[in-house]
Amino acid sequence: MAKSPTKGARKKTEAGVAPRRVRYRVAVSLDGFIAGPNGEFDWIIMDPAFDFAALFKQFDTFLLGRRTFEITRQEGAPDMPTGTKTIVFSRTLRQSDYPKVVISSEVAETISALKTKPGKDIWLFGGGELFRSVLDAGLIDTIEVAVMPILLSEGIPLLSAGARSPALQLTETKTLPSGTVMLSYSVVKKRKRR
């Protein structure tokens, strides 16, 4: 499938306002892991053909689970872009310990409220358990995976066990010089019956 002509574009409503999308964008090994067994991500290829700066400009809010947040706080991990909001979902972390981020235990309520506010798209940054919760709540709009040419054999899965996922529609594919394959899917929303 060729690149979509509306890559990254949000569809406008009748009022002319494009609602914010929640996009699960993640690197994954060919065998379906988003991190090694101890959260390692040193296997992810930083392909110079990919424009990371342009990608980050599409988002103003990042959603992280507690374990992913802890990995981002390790020495050598990159900081979130300046001027963005980071929300960490946790039942154990205290807001007073992390004044630079928002700590919430209410996944569906927090994300539903974010989607109604003006702004750029929202990046569900990780991890697999948070993805499962947001997917089950019907709040994911796109799933965008960068499939790395590596087999990890073990680690943190792309999606933790749970209910069957909704239908997906392939919207874009792209192969990078490194062999990384970018796949983008829209989540097919069920229409409510009258």
CSV table of C-alpha atoms in Angstrom, one decimal:
chain,number,residue,atom,x,y,z
A,1,MET,CA,0.0,0.0,0.0
A,2,ALA,CA,1.3,3.4,-0.8
A,3,LYS,CA,1.6,6.3,1.5
A,4,SER,CA,-1.7,8.0,2.4
A,5,PRO,CA,-2.1,11.4,0.9
A,6,THR,CA,-3.5,12.7,4.2
A,7,LYS,CA,-0.6,11.4,6.3
A,8,GLY,CA,-0.9,12.7,9.9
A,9,ALA,CA,-4.0,14.8,9.0
A,10,ARG,CA,-7.0,14.9,11.3
A,11,LYS,CA,-10.5,15.0,9.8
A,12,LYS,CA,-12.4,18.2,10.7
A,13,THR,CA,-15.9,18.1,12.2
A,14,GLU,CA,-18.8,20.1,10.9
A,15,ALA,CA,-17.7,23.0,13.2
A,16,GLY,CA,-14.3,23.0,11.4
A,17,VAL,CA,-12.4,21.8,14.4
A,18,ALA,CA,-10.3,18.6,14.2
A,19,PRO,CA,-10.7,16.5,17.3
A,20,ARG,CA,-7.5,15.3,19.0
A,21,ARG,CA,-6.5,11.8,18.3
A,22,VAL,CA,-4.9,9.3,20.7
A,23,ARG,CA,-2.2,7.6,18.7
A,24,TYR,CA,-0.3,4.5,20.0
A,25,ARG,CA,3.0,5.0,18.3
A,26,VAL,CA,5.7,2.4,19.2
A,27,ALA,CA,8.7,0.4,18.1
A,28,VAL,CA,8.2,-3.3,18.1
A,29,SER,CA,10.4,-6.3,17.4
A,30,LEU,CA,9.3,-8.7,14.6
A,31,ASP,CA,8.2,-11.1,17.2
A,32,GLY,CA,5.9,-8.6,19.0
A,33,PHE,CA,7.9,-7.1,21.9
A,34,ILE,CA,8.1,-3.3,22.7
A,35,ALA,CA,11.0,-3.8,25.2
A,36,GLY,CA,13.3,-6.4,26.4
A,37,PRO,CA,12.4,-8.4,29.6
A,38,ASN,CA,14.0,-5.6,31.8
A,39,GLY,CA,12.6,-2.7,29.8
A,40,GLU,CA,15.6,-2.6,27.4
A,41,PHE,CA,15.2,-0.5,24.3
A,42,ASP,CA,18.8,-0.6,23.0
A,43,TRP,CA,17.7,-2.8,20.1
A,44,ILE,CA,15.6,0.0,18.5
A,45,ILE,CA,17.1,1.3,15.3
A,46,MET,CA,17.4,5.1,15.0
A,47,ASP,CA,17.2,5.3,11.3
A,48,PRO,CA,18.6,8.6,10.0
A,49,ALA,CA,16.0,8.6,7.2
A,50,PHE,CA,13.2,9.1,9.7
A,51,ASP,CA,12.4,12.7,10.8
A,52,PHE,CA,12.0,12.5,14.5
A,53,ALA,CA,11.7,16.3,14.9
A,54,ALA,CA,8.7,16.4,12.5
A,55,LEU,CA,7.1,13.5,14.4
A,56,PHE,CA,7.4,15.1,17.8
A,57,LYS,CA,5.8,18.4,16.4
A,58,GLN,CA,2.6,16.5,15.8
A,59,PHE,CA,2.0,16.0,19.6
A,60,ASP,CA,1.6,18.2,22.6
A,61,THR,CA,0.7,15.5,25.2
A,62,PHE,CA,2.4,12.2,26.1
A,63,LEU,CA,0.7,9.4,28.0
A,64,LEU,CA,2.9,6.9,29.9
A,65,GLY,CA,2.4,4.0,32.3
A,66,ARG,CA,4.4,3.9,35.5
A,67,ARG,CA,7.0,1.5,34.2
A,68,THR,CA,7.6,3.4,31.0
A,69,PHE,CA,7.8,6.6,33.0
A,70,GLU,CA,10.5,5.1,35.3
A,71,ILE,CA,12.5,4.0,32.2
A,72,THR,CA,12.3,7.6,30.8
A,73,ARG,CA,13.8,8.9,34.1
A,74,GLN,CA,17.0,6.7,33.7
A,75,GLU,CA,20.3,8.3,32.9
A,76,GLY,CA,20.7,8.7,29.2
A,77,ALA,CA,17.0,8.6,28.4
A,78,PRO,CA,15.9,11.6,26.3
A,79,ASP,CA,13.7,14.3,27.8
A,80,MET,CA,10.2,14.9,26.5
A,81,PRO,CA,10.0,17.9,24.2
A,82,THR,CA,9.8,21.4,25.8
A,83,GLY,CA,6.3,22.8,26.0
A,84,THR,CA,4.6,19.4,26.1
A,85,LYS,CA,2.5,17.8,28.8
A,86,THR,CA,3.3,14.4,30.3
A,87,ILE,CA,0.6,12.4,32.0
A,88,VAL,CA,1.7,9.3,33.9
A,89,PHE,CA,-1.0,6.7,34.9
A,90,SER,CA,-0.2,5.1,38.2
A,91,ARG,CA,-1.9,3.9,41.3
A,92,THR,CA,1.3,4.1,43.3
A,93,LEU,CA,3.1,7.3,42.4
A,94,ARG,CA,2.3,10.5,44.3
A,95,GLN,CA,1.8,13.8,42.5
A,96,SER,CA,3.9,15.6,45.1
A,97,ASP,CA,6.9,13.6,44.2
A,98,TYR,CA,6.8,14.5,40.5
A,99,PRO,CA,5.7,18.1,40.1
A,100,LYS,CA,6.7,18.3,36.4
A,101,VAL,CA,4.2,15.7,35.2
A,102,VAL,CA,0.6,14.9,35.9
A,103,ILE,CA,-0.1,11.7,37.8
A,104,SER,CA,-3.5,10.1,37.4
A,105,SER,CA,-5.1,6.8,38.2
A,106,GLU,CA,-8.2,7.4,36.1
A,107,VAL,CA,-7.2,6.3,32.6
A,108,ALA,CA,-10.5,6.6,30.7
A,109,GLU,CA,-11.7,9.7,32.4
A,110,THR,CA,-8.4,11.6,31.9
A,111,ILE,CA,-8.1,10.7,28.3
A,112,SER,CA,-11.7,11.3,27.5
A,113,ALA,CA,-11.4,14.8,28.9
A,114,LEU,CA,-8.1,15.4,27.0
A,115,LYS,CA,-9.7,14.5,23.7
A,116,THR,CA,-12.4,17.2,24.1
A,117,LYS,CA,-9.8,20.0,24.6
A,118,PRO,CA,-8.1,21.9,21.8
A,119,GLY,CA,-4.6,20.9,21.0
A,120,LYS,CA,-2.4,18.6,18.9
A,121,ASP,CA,-2.6,14.8,18.8
A,122,ILE,CA,-1.9,12.8,22.0
A,123,TRP,CA,0.9,10.2,21.9
A,124,LEU,CA,0.2,7.0,23.9
A,125,PHE,CA,3.9,6.5,24.6
A,126,GLY,CA,3.7,3.3,26.5
A,127,GLY,CA,3.5,0.7,27.6
A,128,GLY,CA,1.6,-2.5,26.7
A,129,GLU,CA,-0.6,-2.6,29.8
A,130,LEU,CA,-1.6,1.1,29.4
A,131,PHE,CA,-2.3,0.4,25.7
A,132,ARG,CA,-4.6,-2.5,26.7
A,133,SER,CA,-6.6,-0.2,29.1
A,134,VAL,CA,-6.9,2.6,26.6
A,135,LEU,CA,-7.9,0.2,23.8
A,136,ASP,CA,-10.5,-1.5,25.9
A,137,ALA,CA,-11.9,1.9,26.8
A,138,GLY,CA,-12.4,2.6,23.0
A,139,LEU,CA,-10.1,5.7,23.2
A,140,ILE,CA,-7.4,4.7,20.7
A,141,ASP,CA,-7.7,6.3,17.3
A,142,THR,CA,-4.6,5.0,15.5
A,143,ILE,CA,-2.0,2.3,16.1
A,144,GLU,CA,1.4,3.1,14.5
A,145,VAL,CA,4.1,0.5,14.8
A,146,ALA,CA,7.7,0.6,13.6
A,147,VAL,CA,8.6,-3.0,13.1
A,148,MET,CA,12.3,-3.5,13.8
A,149,PRO,CA,14.2,-6.2,11.9
A,150,ILE,CA,15.1,-8.1,15.1
A,151,LEU,CA,13.7,-11.1,17.1
A,152,LEU,CA,13.9,-10.5,20.9
A,153,SER,CA,12.4,-13.9,21.9
A,154,GLU,CA,11.2,-12.4,25.2
A,155,GLY,CA,10.2,-9.1,26.7
A,156,ILE,CA,7.3,-6.8,27.2
A,157,PRO,CA,4.5,-7.6,24.6
A,158,LEU,CA,3.0,-5.0,22.3
A,159,LEU,CA,-0.4,-5.7,23.9
A,160,SER,CA,-1.0,-7.4,27.2
A,161,ALA,CA,-3.7,-10.2,27.3
A,162,GLY,CA,-7.3,-9.2,27.3
A,163,ALA,CA,-10.4,-8.9,25.1
A,164,ARG,CA,-10.1,-9.2,21.3
A,165,SER,CA,-9.1,-5.9,19.7
A,166,PRO,CA,-11.4,-3.9,17.5
A,167,ALA,CA,-11.0,-4.1,13.7
A,168,LEU,CA,-8.1,-2.2,12.2
A,169,GLN,CA,-7.7,-0.5,8.8
A,170,LEU,CA,-4.3,-0.2,7.2
A,171,THR,CA,-3.7,3.5,6.3
A,172,GLU,CA,0.0,3.7,5.5
A,173,THR,CA,3.1,1.6,5.0
A,174,LYS,CA,6.7,2.7,4.6
A,175,THR,CA,10.0,0.8,4.6
A,176,LEU,CA,13.1,2.6,5.8
A,177,PRO,CA,16.6,1.9,4.6
A,178,SER,CA,17.4,0.1,7.8
A,179,GLY,CA,14.7,-2.5,7.1
A,180,THR,CA,12.3,-1.0,9.6
A,181,VAL,CA,8.8,-1.2,8.4
A,182,MET,CA,6.3,1.5,9.5
A,183,LEU,CA,2.7,0.4,9.6
A,184,SER,CA,-0.2,2.8,10.5
A,185,TYR,CA,-3.7,1.6,11.2
A,186,SER,CA,-6.9,3.4,12.1
A,187,VAL,CA,-9.1,1.8,14.7
A,188,VAL,CA,-12.5,1.0,13.2
A,189,LYS,CA,-15.1,2.4,15.6
A,190,LYS,CA,-18.3,0.6,16.0
A,191,ARG,CA,-21.4,2.6,15.2
A,192,LYS,CA,-24.0,2.8,17.8
A,193,ARG,CA,-27.3,1.3,16.8
A,194,ARG,CA,-30.4,3.3,17.0
